[in-house]
Coordinates of C-alpha atoms and ligand atoms in Angstrom, one line a residue:
M26 CA -12.4 9.6 10.4
V27 CA -11.3 7.5 13.1
D28 CA -14.7 6.9 14.5
V29 CA -16.2 6.1 10.9
F30 CA -13.8 3.1 11.1
K31 CA -14.4 2.3 14.7
S32 CA -15.8 -1.1 14.3
F33 CA -13.6 -2.3 11.7
T34 CA -10.5 -4.4 11.5
R35 CA -6.9 -4.0 11.8
R36 CA -5.7 -2.7 8.7
D37 CA -8.8 -0.4 8.5
I38 CA -7.9 0.9 11.8
L39 CA -4.6 1.5 10.7
Y40 CA -5.6 3.5 7.6
S41 CA -7.8 5.6 9.3
A42 CA -4.9 6.4 11.9
A43 CA -2.8 6.9 8.8
A44 CA -5.3 9.2 7.2
V45 CA -6.0 11.1 10.5
G46 CA -2.6 10.8 11.9
R47 CA 0.8 8.9 11.4
S48 CA 0.8 9.1 15.1
A49 CA 2.3 7.3 17.7
L50 CA -0.9 5.8 17.9
L51 CA -0.5 4.2 14.7
L52 CA 3.5 3.0 15.4
G53 CA 2.1 1.6 18.4
T54 CA -0.9 -0.3 17.1
M55 CA 1.3 -1.5 14.0
D56 CA 4.0 -3.1 16.6
A57 CA 1.4 -4.5 18.8
W58 CA -0.2 -6.1 15.9
G59 CA 2.7 -7.3 14.2
M60 CA 2.5 -5.3 11.2
G61 CA 5.0 -2.5 11.5
F62 CA 8.0 -4.5 10.8
A63 CA 10.5 -4.0 7.9
S64 CA 10.9 -7.2 6.0
T65 CA 14.1 -8.9 7.2
A66 CA 15.1 -11.0 4.1
S67 CA 16.9 -9.1 1.5
A68 CA 17.8 -11.7 -0.8
P69 CA 16.4 -15.1 -2.0
P70 CA 17.6 -18.2 0.0
A71 CA 21.0 -19.6 -1.0
L72 CA 19.9 -23.1 -2.3
Q73 CA 22.5 -25.8 -3.0
G74 CA 22.2 -28.9 -5.4
S75 CA 19.9 -29.4 -8.2
G76 CA 16.2 -29.5 -9.1
K77 CA 16.8 -31.7 -12.3
G78 CA 14.3 -34.1 -13.0
K79 CA 11.7 -32.9 -10.8
K80 CA 8.5 -31.0 -12.0
I81 CA 6.9 -28.3 -9.9
L82 CA 3.4 -26.8 -10.6
I83 CA 3.0 -23.0 -9.5
L84 CA -0.5 -21.7 -9.4
G85 CA -0.8 -18.0 -9.9
A86 CA 1.7 -15.7 -11.7
G87 CA 1.4 -13.0 -8.9
L88 CA 4.7 -11.8 -7.4
A89 CA 4.8 -15.0 -5.0
G90 CA 4.2 -17.4 -8.0
L91 CA 6.8 -15.5 -10.4
T92 CA 9.7 -15.5 -7.7
A93 CA 9.0 -19.1 -7.0
A94 CA 9.4 -20.0 -10.7
F95 CA 12.2 -17.8 -11.2
E96 CA 14.3 -19.0 -8.5
L97 CA 13.4 -22.7 -8.7
G98 CA 14.0 -22.4 -12.5
K99 CA 17.6 -21.5 -11.9
L100 CA 18.2 -24.8 -9.9
G101 CA 17.1 -26.6 -12.6
Y102 CA 13.3 -27.5 -11.7
E103 CA 10.9 -28.0 -14.4
C104 CA 8.5 -25.1 -13.2
T105 CA 5.0 -24.6 -15.1
V106 CA 3.0 -21.5 -13.8
L107 CA -0.8 -21.8 -14.4
E108 CA -2.3 -18.3 -14.5
A109 CA -5.9 -17.8 -14.9
R110 CA -5.5 -14.2 -16.2
A111 CA -4.2 -13.2 -19.6
F112 CA -1.2 -11.5 -18.1
A113 CA 1.3 -12.0 -15.2
G114 CA 1.3 -9.9 -12.0
G115 CA -1.7 -10.8 -10.2
R116 CA -2.4 -7.6 -8.0
C117 CA 0.4 -5.9 -9.3
Q118 CA -1.0 -4.0 -12.1
T119 CA -1.0 -0.9 -13.9
A120 CA -3.9 0.7 -15.8
R121 CA -2.9 2.8 -19.0
K122 CA -4.3 3.1 -22.3
G123 CA -6.3 0.2 -23.5
F124 CA -6.0 -1.8 -20.1
S125 CA -9.6 -3.4 -19.5
L126 CA -11.3 -4.7 -16.2
T127 CA -14.5 -6.1 -15.8
E128 CA -15.4 -6.6 -12.3
L129 CA -17.7 -9.4 -11.1
G130 CA -21.6 -8.1 -12.2
G131 CA -19.9 -4.8 -13.3
D132 CA -19.4 -3.0 -16.5
K133 CA -16.2 -3.4 -18.7
Q134 CA -14.2 -0.3 -18.1
V135 CA -11.3 0.2 -20.7
C136 CA -8.7 2.6 -19.5
G137 CA -8.7 5.7 -21.8
F138 CA -5.6 7.7 -20.2
D139 CA -3.4 9.4 -22.5
E140 CA -0.4 7.6 -23.8
G141 CA 2.2 8.0 -21.0
L142 CA -0.3 8.3 -18.1
Y143 CA -1.2 5.6 -15.9
I144 CA -2.5 4.7 -12.4
N145 CA -0.9 1.8 -9.9
H146 CA -4.3 0.8 -9.0
G147 CA -2.8 -2.1 -7.1
P148 CA 0.6 -1.9 -5.4
W149 CA 2.0 1.8 -5.8
R150 CA 4.9 2.3 -3.5
I151 CA 7.8 0.5 -2.2
P152 CA 9.1 1.4 1.0
L153 CA 13.1 1.8 1.8
H154 CA 12.7 -1.2 4.2
H155 CA 11.2 -3.8 1.5
Q156 CA 14.6 -5.0 0.6
S157 CA 13.2 -8.2 -1.1
T158 CA 11.3 -5.9 -3.5
L159 CA 14.2 -3.8 -4.2
Y160 CA 16.3 -7.0 -4.7
Y161 CA 14.1 -7.8 -7.8
T162 CA 14.0 -4.1 -9.2
R163 CA 17.7 -4.2 -8.8
Q164 CA 18.4 -7.8 -10.2
F165 CA 16.2 -6.7 -13.4
N166 CA 17.7 -3.1 -13.8
I167 CA 14.2 -1.5 -13.3
P168 CA 14.6 2.4 -12.8
L169 CA 13.1 3.6 -10.0
E170 CA 11.8 7.2 -8.8
V171 CA 10.9 8.6 -5.6
M172 CA 7.2 8.3 -4.6
V173 CA 6.6 11.4 -2.5
N174 CA 4.6 9.7 0.0
D175 CA 4.9 12.8 3.0
N176 CA 4.5 16.4 1.5
D177 CA 4.1 18.9 4.2
H178 CA 2.8 21.3 1.6
S179 CA 0.0 19.4 0.5
W180 CA -3.6 20.0 2.1
V181 CA -5.4 18.6 4.9
Y182 CA -9.0 18.9 4.5
M183 CA -11.4 17.6 7.3
E184 CA -14.9 18.4 7.4
N185 CA -15.3 17.4 11.1
A186 CA -12.5 19.5 12.6
G187 CA -14.2 21.9 14.9
P188 CA -12.9 25.4 14.4
L189 CA -10.9 24.5 11.5
S190 CA -13.5 22.2 9.5
K191 CA -13.6 22.6 5.8
Q192 CA -10.5 24.7 5.8
R193 CA -7.4 23.8 3.5
L194 CA -4.7 23.8 5.9
K195 CA -1.1 22.5 5.3
P196 CA 0.8 20.0 7.3
A197 CA 3.5 22.4 7.6
Q198 CA 1.3 24.6 9.7
L199 CA -0.1 22.0 11.7
K200 CA 3.0 20.4 12.9
A201 CA 4.8 23.5 13.3
D202 CA 2.1 25.2 15.5
M203 CA 1.6 22.0 17.4
R204 CA 4.6 21.4 18.4
G205 CA 5.5 25.0 18.9
H206 CA 2.8 25.2 21.6
V207 CA 3.4 22.1 23.2
A208 CA 7.1 22.9 23.5
E209 CA 6.2 26.3 25.0
L210 CA 3.9 24.9 27.8
L211 CA 6.4 22.2 28.6
A212 CA 9.2 24.9 28.6
K213 CA 7.4 27.2 30.7
S214 CA 6.5 24.3 33.0
V215 CA 10.2 23.7 33.6
R216 CA 11.3 27.0 34.0
S217 CA 8.5 27.7 36.7
K218 CA 10.0 24.4 38.3
L219 CA 6.9 22.5 37.8
L220 CA 9.0 19.6 36.7
D221 CA 11.7 20.0 39.5
Q222 CA 10.9 16.3 40.8
Q223 CA 11.5 14.6 37.6
L224 CA 14.7 16.9 36.3
G225 CA 17.7 17.7 37.8
A226 CA 19.4 21.0 37.3
N227 CA 21.6 20.1 34.6
D228 CA 18.8 18.1 32.6
R229 CA 16.5 21.2 32.9
E230 CA 18.7 23.4 31.2
L231 CA 19.2 20.7 28.4
L232 CA 15.5 20.2 28.1
L233 CA 15.0 23.7 27.7
D234 CA 17.4 24.1 25.2
Y235 CA 15.8 21.4 23.2
L236 CA 12.4 22.6 23.4
A237 CA 13.6 26.3 22.2
N238 CA 14.9 24.8 19.3
E239 CA 12.1 22.1 18.6
G240 CA 9.4 24.7 19.1
H241 CA 11.3 27.7 18.1
L242 CA 10.8 29.4 21.1
D243 CA 11.4 33.2 21.8
A244 CA 14.8 33.0 24.1
K245 CA 13.6 35.5 26.6
D246 CA 9.7 34.6 27.1
L247 CA 9.9 31.0 25.7
A248 CA 6.7 31.9 23.7
Y249 CA 5.9 30.3 20.3
K250 CA 5.1 33.1 18.0
G251 CA 5.4 31.0 14.6
R252 CA 8.2 30.2 12.5
S253 CA 9.1 30.3 8.8
G254 CA 8.5 26.5 8.3
R255 CA 4.7 27.0 8.9
G256 CA 4.7 29.3 5.7
Y257 CA 4.5 33.0 5.1
A258 CA 1.4 35.3 4.6
L259 CA 3.3 36.7 1.7
N260 CA 6.7 34.8 0.7
P261 CA 10.1 36.9 0.4
G262 CA 11.1 38.0 -2.7
A263 CA 13.0 40.8 -4.4
G264 CA 13.3 44.5 -3.6
I265 CA 11.4 46.1 -1.0
A266 CA 7.9 44.5 -1.9
P267 CA 7.5 41.8 -1.1
G268 CA 11.0 42.0 0.3
A269 CA 11.6 40.1 3.5
G270 CA 8.1 38.9 3.0
T271 CA 5.3 38.8 5.5
P272 CA 5.4 36.1 8.2
S273 CA 2.3 34.2 9.0
D274 CA 0.4 34.1 12.5
P275 CA 0.4 30.7 14.0
L276 CA -3.1 28.8 14.8
G277 CA -4.1 29.4 18.4
F278 CA -3.4 26.3 20.7
G279 CA -7.0 26.0 21.8
T280 CA -8.1 25.9 18.1
L281 CA -5.9 23.4 17.3
L282 CA -6.8 21.3 20.3
A283 CA -10.5 21.8 19.7
S284 CA -9.8 20.8 15.9
N285 CA -8.1 17.6 16.8
L286 CA -5.9 17.8 13.9
G287 CA -2.8 18.1 16.1
K288 CA -3.2 14.2 15.8
V289 CA -2.8 14.1 12.2
Y290 CA 1.1 13.9 12.3
S291 CA 3.7 12.8 14.5
A292 CA 7.3 13.6 14.6
V293 CA 8.3 10.4 13.3
Q294 CA 6.7 8.6 10.7
D295 CA 5.3 5.0 11.2
F296 CA 7.5 2.4 10.0
P297 CA 6.4 1.2 6.5
M298 CA 5.5 4.7 5.3
Q299 CA 9.0 6.3 6.0
N300 CA 11.1 8.0 3.5
T301 CA 12.3 6.9 0.9
M302 CA 9.7 5.5 -0.6
F303 CA 10.0 4.3 -4.2
E304 CA 8.1 3.5 -7.4
P305 CA 9.1 1.9 -10.8
V306 CA 9.5 4.6 -13.4
G307 CA 6.5 4.2 -15.6
G308 CA 4.4 1.9 -13.5
M309 CA 4.2 -1.0 -11.2
D310 CA 3.8 -3.5 -13.4
A311 CA 7.4 -3.5 -14.8
I312 CA 8.3 -6.0 -12.0
P313 CA 6.0 -8.7 -13.1
L314 CA 6.7 -8.0 -16.6
A315 CA 10.6 -8.3 -16.0
F316 CA 9.9 -11.7 -14.3
A317 CA 7.5 -12.9 -17.4
K318 CA 10.2 -11.8 -19.9
R319 CA 12.6 -14.2 -18.0
L320 CA 10.2 -16.8 -17.7
K321 CA 8.8 -16.9 -21.1
R322 CA 7.0 -20.3 -21.8
A323 CA 7.1 -21.4 -18.2
I324 CA 3.9 -19.4 -17.8
R325 CA 0.5 -20.6 -19.2
Y326 CA -1.7 -17.8 -19.6
N327 CA -5.7 -18.2 -19.4
A328 CA -5.1 -21.4 -17.4
E329 CA -7.6 -21.6 -14.5
V330 CA -7.1 -24.1 -12.2
Q331 CA -10.2 -26.1 -11.2
T332 CA -9.5 -29.0 -9.1
L333 CA -6.3 -29.9 -7.0
R334 CA -5.6 -33.5 -6.1
Q335 CA -2.4 -35.5 -4.6
D336 CA -1.3 -38.7 -3.8
A337 CA 1.9 -40.0 -2.1
G338 CA 3.8 -39.9 -5.6
G339 CA 2.6 -36.3 -6.8
V340 CA 0.2 -33.7 -7.4
T341 CA -2.6 -33.5 -10.2
V342 CA -4.6 -30.0 -11.3
T343 CA -7.3 -29.9 -13.7
V344 CA -7.0 -26.7 -15.9
K345 CA -9.6 -24.8 -17.8
D346 CA -8.6 -22.7 -20.9
T347 CA -10.7 -19.8 -20.3
A348 CA -10.2 -18.7 -24.0
S349 CA -11.2 -22.1 -25.4
G350 CA -13.2 -23.5 -22.5
K351 CA -11.1 -26.9 -23.0
L352 CA -10.0 -28.7 -19.8
S353 CA -6.8 -30.3 -19.4
S354 CA -4.9 -32.1 -16.5
L355 CA -1.3 -31.7 -15.5
S356 CA 1.0 -33.5 -12.8
A357 CA 3.8 -32.8 -11.2
D358 CA 6.0 -34.0 -8.1
Y359 CA 5.0 -30.9 -5.8
C360 CA 2.7 -27.9 -6.2
L361 CA 3.3 -24.4 -4.9
C362 CA -0.3 -22.7 -4.6
T363 CA -0.4 -19.0 -4.7
I364 CA -3.9 -18.5 -5.2
P365 CA -5.4 -16.0 -2.9
L366 CA -7.2 -17.9 -0.1
S367 CA -10.5 -16.0 -1.0
V368 CA -10.2 -17.6 -4.4
L369 CA -8.7 -21.1 -3.2
R370 CA -11.7 -21.7 -1.0
N371 CA -13.8 -22.1 -4.3
V372 CA -11.4 -24.5 -5.7
D373 CA -12.3 -28.2 -5.7
S374 CA -9.3 -29.8 -3.6
D375 CA -8.7 -32.6 -1.7
F376 CA -7.4 -31.1 1.2
S377 CA -8.2 -32.0 4.6
A378 CA -10.8 -30.7 6.7
P379 CA -8.9 -28.9 9.0
F380 CA -6.7 -27.3 6.2
K381 CA -9.9 -26.4 4.1
A382 CA -11.6 -24.8 7.4
A383 CA -8.1 -23.0 7.8
I384 CA -8.5 -21.6 4.2
K385 CA -12.0 -20.5 4.8
A386 CA -11.0 -18.7 8.0
V387 CA -9.4 -15.8 6.6
V388 CA -11.1 -12.8 5.7
Y389 CA -9.8 -10.4 3.0
T390 CA -10.1 -6.7 2.8
P391 CA -12.5 -4.7 0.4
V392 CA -10.4 -2.1 -1.2
G393 CA -11.2 0.6 -3.9
K394 CA -8.9 2.9 -5.9
I395 CA -9.8 5.3 -8.6
G396 CA -7.5 7.2 -11.1
L397 CA -8.6 10.4 -12.8
Q398 CA -7.0 12.0 -15.5
M399 CA -6.8 15.7 -15.2
R400 CA -6.1 17.9 -18.4
R401 CA -4.1 20.4 -16.3
R402 CA -1.9 19.9 -13.1
F403 CA -3.9 22.3 -11.2
W404 CA -2.4 21.1 -8.0
E405 CA 1.0 22.0 -8.9
E406 CA 0.3 25.3 -10.9
D407 CA -2.2 26.8 -8.6
D408 CA -0.9 25.2 -5.3
Q409 CA 2.5 24.3 -5.7
I410 CA 1.8 20.9 -4.3
Y411 CA 4.5 18.5 -6.1
G412 CA 3.3 14.7 -5.2
G413 CA 2.1 13.3 -1.7
H414 CA -1.4 13.0 -0.2
V415 CA -4.2 15.1 0.5
L416 CA -5.9 14.1 3.7
T417 CA -9.4 14.2 4.0
D418 CA -12.3 12.8 6.2
Q419 CA -14.8 13.2 3.3
K420 CA -16.7 9.8 3.7
G421 CA -15.6 7.0 0.9
I422 CA -12.3 9.2 0.1
N423 CA -9.5 8.9 2.7
V424 CA -7.0 10.2 0.7
I425 CA -6.2 12.1 -2.8
S426 CA -2.7 11.4 -3.9
L427 CA -1.0 13.6 -6.4
P428 CA 1.3 12.0 -8.8
S429 CA 5.1 11.7 -8.1
T430 CA 6.0 11.8 -11.8
G431 CA 5.7 14.2 -14.8
W432 CA 6.5 17.2 -12.8
Q433 CA 5.5 20.4 -14.6
G434 CA 4.1 18.3 -17.5
K435 CA 0.6 19.3 -19.1
K436 CA -1.7 16.4 -17.7
G437 CA -1.7 14.4 -15.0
V438 CA -3.6 11.4 -13.5
L439 CA -4.3 11.5 -9.7
L440 CA -5.6 8.9 -7.0
G441 CA -9.0 10.3 -6.4
Y442 CA -9.8 8.1 -3.5
Y443 CA -8.4 4.9 -1.6
N444 CA -11.0 3.3 0.4
Y445 CA -11.5 0.4 2.7
M446 CA -14.3 -2.0 4.2
M447 CA -17.9 -0.4 3.9
D448 CA -16.7 2.6 2.4
A449 CA -15.2 0.6 -0.5
I450 CA -18.4 -1.6 -0.6
E451 CA -20.5 1.2 -0.7
V452 CA -18.5 3.1 -3.4
S453 CA -17.9 0.0 -5.5
A454 CA -21.7 -0.5 -6.1
L455 CA -21.9 2.6 -8.2
S456 CA -21.2 2.3 -11.8
P457 CA -17.8 3.5 -13.2
Q458 CA -19.4 6.8 -14.1
G459 CA -21.0 7.1 -10.6
R460 CA -17.7 6.4 -8.8
A461 CA -15.8 9.2 -11.0
E462 CA -18.9 11.5 -10.1
F463 CA -18.5 10.5 -6.3
A464 CA -14.6 11.2 -6.4
L465 CA -15.2 14.5 -8.3
A466 CA -17.5 16.1 -5.9
A467 CA -15.1 15.4 -2.9
G468 CA -12.2 16.5 -4.8
Q469 CA -13.9 19.7 -5.8
N470 CA -14.1 20.8 -2.0
I471 CA -10.6 21.2 -2.0
F472 CA -9.6 22.2 -5.5
P473 CA -11.6 24.9 -7.3
A474 CA -10.3 23.2 -10.5
Y475 CA -10.9 19.7 -10.1
R476 CA -14.1 19.0 -12.1
S477 CA -13.5 21.4 -14.8
S478 CA -10.0 19.8 -15.2
F479 CA -11.2 16.3 -15.2
E480 CA -10.8 14.1 -18.6
S481 CA -11.4 10.3 -17.9
A482 CA -11.5 7.8 -14.9
F483 CA -10.4 4.3 -14.2
S484 CA -11.6 2.8 -11.0
V485 CA -11.2 -0.7 -9.3
A486 CA -12.8 -2.6 -6.5
W487 CA -10.6 -5.2 -5.7
H488 CA -13.3 -7.2 -3.7
R489 CA -15.1 -7.5 -6.9
V490 CA -12.2 -8.6 -9.1
Q491 CA -12.2 -12.2 -10.2
Y492 CA -9.0 -14.3 -9.3
N493 CA -8.7 -12.0 -6.0
L494 CA -11.8 -11.2 -4.3
G495 CA -10.3 -8.6 -1.9
G496 CA -7.3 -6.5 -1.6
W497 CA -5.3 -8.4 1.2
A498 CA -5.6 -11.1 3.8
E499 CA -7.0 -9.6 6.9
W500 CA -5.6 -11.9 9.8
S501 CA -7.1 -11.6 13.3
D502 CA -5.2 -12.7 16.4
E503 CA -7.4 -16.0 16.8
T504 CA -6.9 -16.9 12.7
R505 CA -3.0 -15.9 13.1
K506 CA -3.0 -18.5 16.0
A507 CA -5.0 -21.4 14.7
A508 CA -5.2 -21.1 10.5
Y509 CA -1.7 -19.7 10.1
P510 CA 0.7 -22.1 11.1
L511 CA -1.3 -24.9 9.3
L512 CA -1.4 -23.0 6.0
V513 CA 2.3 -22.0 6.2
E514 CA 3.0 -25.7 6.8
G515 CA 1.2 -27.0 3.7
E516 CA -0.2 -30.2 3.1
G517 CA 1.5 -33.1 1.8
R518 CA 3.0 -32.1 -1.5
V519 CA 1.0 -28.9 -1.7
L520 CA 2.5 -25.7 -0.3
L521 CA 0.9 -22.4 -0.3
A522 CA 2.8 -19.0 -0.8
G523 CA 1.6 -15.6 -1.3
E524 CA 1.5 -12.3 0.5
H525 CA -1.3 -14.0 2.8
L526 CA 1.1 -15.9 4.3
S527 CA 3.3 -13.3 5.8
Y528 CA 3.2 -10.6 8.2
L529 CA 3.5 -8.1 5.5
T530 CA 0.2 -8.6 4.3
G531 CA -0.8 -5.9 1.4
W532 CA 2.6 -5.9 0.4
Q533 CA 4.5 -7.1 -2.5
A534 CA 7.6 -8.0 0.1
G535 CA 5.1 -10.3 1.8
A536 CA 4.5 -12.3 -1.6
I537 CA 7.9 -12.4 -2.5
E538 CA 9.5 -13.5 1.1
S539 CA 6.7 -16.1 1.4
A540 CA 7.7 -17.6 -1.9
W541 CA 11.4 -17.6 -0.8
Q542 CA 10.6 -19.4 2.4
Q543 CA 8.4 -22.0 0.5
I544 CA 10.7 -22.7 -2.2
E545 CA 13.4 -23.5 0.3
K546 CA 11.1 -26.1 2.0
I547 CA 10.1 -27.7 -1.5
H548 CA 13.9 -27.9 -2.3
Q549 CA 14.8 -29.5 1.1
R550 CA 11.9 -32.2 0.5
A551 CA 12.7 -32.8 -3.0
S552 CA 16.3 -33.1 -2.3
R553 CA 15.5 -35.6 0.4
E554 CA 13.4 -37.8 -1.8
R555 CA 16.4 -37.8 -4.2
T556 CA 18.7 -39.3 -1.7
Ligands
FAD607 C1 -5.3 -1.6 -3.5 C2 -3.9 -2.2 -3.3 C3 -2.7 -1.6 -3.0 C4 -1.5 -2.0 -2.5 N1 -0.4 -1.2 -2.3 C5 0.6 -2.0 -2.4 C6 2.0 -1.1 -2.2 O1 1.8 0.3 -2.0 N2 3.2 -1.9 -2.2 C7 3.2 -3.0 -1.9 O2 4.4 -3.6 -1.8 N3 2.1 -3.8 -2.1 C8 0.8 -3.2 -2.1 N4 -0.2 -4.0 -2.3 C9 -0.1 -5.5 -2.3 C10 0.6 -6.2 -3.3 O3 -0.4 -5.9 -4.5 C11 0.2 -7.9 -3.0 O4 0.8 -8.1 -1.6 C12 0.8 -8.9 -4.0 O5 0.8 -8.4 -5.3 C13 0.2 -10.0 -3.8 O6 0.9 -10.8 -4.7 P1 0.6 -12.6 -4.7 O7 1.5 -13.2 -5.5 O8 0.4 -13.0 -3.2 O9 -1.0 -12.7 -5.1 P2 -1.6 -12.2 -6.2 O10 -0.9 -10.9 -7.0 O11 -3.2 -12.1 -6.2 O12 -1.4 -13.5 -7.2 C14 -2.1 -14.5 -7.4 C15 -2.3 -15.1 -8.9 O13 -3.1 -16.4 -8.8 C16 -3.9 -16.2 -9.9 N5 -5.1 -16.9 -9.8 C17 -6.1 -16.8 -8.9 N6 -6.9 -18.1 -9.1 C18 -6.6 -18.7 -10.0 C19 -6.9 -19.9 -10.4 N7 -8.3 -20.6 -10.2 N8 -6.2 -20.7 -11.4 C20 -5.1 -20.1 -11.9 N9 -4.4 -18.8 -11.4 C21 -5.3 -18.0 -10.4 C22 -4.4 -14.7 -10.0 O14 -4.9 -14.2 -11.2 C23 -3.0 -14.0 -9.6 O15 -2.3 -13.7 -10.7 C24 -1.5 -3.4 -2.6 C25 -2.6 -4.3 -3.0 C26 -3.8 -3.8 -3.2 C27 -4.8 -4.5 -3.8

C-alpha cells in the first residue's frame, strides 16, 4: 500500500500510513507536518458589544458559514448566507433514501437505501479532541453515539504481505504476536547482559518485568507462546467440550517480519484517530440541520455567487438563482467568504493579483467513498465484527468500514471504499454501477457473503462535485508559507474562512474554528468603524 502512494501528497501518505499502520511513522509525520494536533479552541470567542446596524454577507452554508452566521447573528449583525446548493451543510452530507447527487459529467444518482439506513459520504467521525465540533453537538442537543474507529476483531487483508498474503487476519493476532516476539527478543537480550551498558541492575529488572507483562512472556524461559488476547483456536465454553477451549498458535516472528504486517498497528493510535470517536445518531447532517433550523430565513438557497466586488464602503456580490436563472445583487458592510478555494478561483472577483494567485496556489485532494446496502449483516453474524475498519491493500479500496449503528439489525450500509488521489480519480471515472461492481469484487475477496448480500449503492467522488471540486485543501510547505498568511488576512472588507484556513484541514473542526477566528476580526473591524 505505502509504495502505491509513494509520490503522493501529505494527506495521502498519511492515509496510506493509516491504512497500513497507525504507526509511529504516522504520528511522527503528522506532528512534523503540523496536522496531528487537537483543535485548541473549544468555544466561540466571547465577543463584546453589538453588531446592530451592520450587514454581513456570508458566502456558503457549510459549517464555516453556518457557524459564522449563528455567532454573528447573536451579536445583532444582519447576516445573509448565500448558498448555491438547495440545502445547508456543504460537504457535511448524509445520503439516505431520496438524496440525489449528479457529479459533473456524471449520471444522476438517487439514494435507494431502505428507510433508516444511510451513509455519511462526507464527514463521518468526530474525534474526542475536536471540542469545537462537540461544542455545537452539545449546544444543539444532537445525540451522539460512539463510532468504532478501532476494532481488534475486524480483518486485515493484504494481497502483498509475503507469507501472509491474501489471508484474513485479525489485528488482535498481529498486535499480540508482534509485541510478544519483540518483547521476548528484548527480554532475552537483557537477561543475556547484552544491554548492560545501557541499563543499571535495577533498571534491568524493571524492564524485564515490563517486557514479561507487555509480551505475556513465560516467566522461566522468557518465551512468547501466545496469549488469549490473540484469540482461541476453539473458544472456551461449557462442560468438557469446548470446556477451557483450545489456545491458538502464534504466528512466527520470521513470518510476521516477512509479511511487513507488524507495521500495521502501533501501541498508540495516532492523535486524531484516538478513541473516543463519535458520530451523530442518524447521520452527520444533523449538525448543519440544527444550524439551519436556528438561522431560518438568513440562508438563501440556490444562490450561486458569481461576482464579488468591494470598495472602501462595502462589498457587493452578484447572485444567480439556480432555480430561475435570475440574477440579483446584494451589498453589505463586510463579507465572509467560505467558498472552497477550488471553486473560488473561478468566481469573478476584484481581489488583487497576489491574492488571486494565493487562492489558485492551493490544490484539493480527490476523494471517493461508496456506501453499500447489504441485506444481511454478515460481518456481525458470520465473523462477529461490530464496527471498525477492514484494512486492505487492494487497489482503490484502502478501507472497508462497518457501521457503528444498528447492531444486530437486519440490514446495514457499509463503506465499500475510501480512496484518495489517483485511485480516487481512476475509480471515479466508472459509472455508479461500475463503482459498485469494483467495490463488490474487492469485498468478495474478504467476505464470502459480500456480493450475494448486496442490494444498492451510493457513491461520491468529491473532486467531481460542483461547489466543492475536491475533498479538502492540500497545503504544501511552500503554500503554507506564501499563500496561507495572505488568505488568512483576507483583503479589504472580505475575509475568508473554512477548513482550508486551518491546520485541521479535512475536519469539520477546521471549518468551525476558522469561522470563530474570522468573525472575531470582522467584529473588531466593524466595532472600530462604529467608534
Ligand atoms: C470524504 C470526506 C470525509 C471527511 N471526513 C471527515 C470526518 O470524518 N470528520 C470531520 O470532522 N471532517 C471530515 N471531513 C471534512 C469536513 O467535511 C470539512 O472540513 C467541512 O465540512 C468543511 O466545511 P466548510 O464550511 O469549510 O466547507 P464546505 O462544507 O465545502 O462549505 C462551503 C459551501 O460553499 C458553497 N458554495 C460553493 N460555491 C458557491 C458559490 N459560488 N456560491 C454560493 N455558495 C457556494 C457550497 O455549496 C458549500 O455549502 C471530510 C470531508 C470529506 C470530503
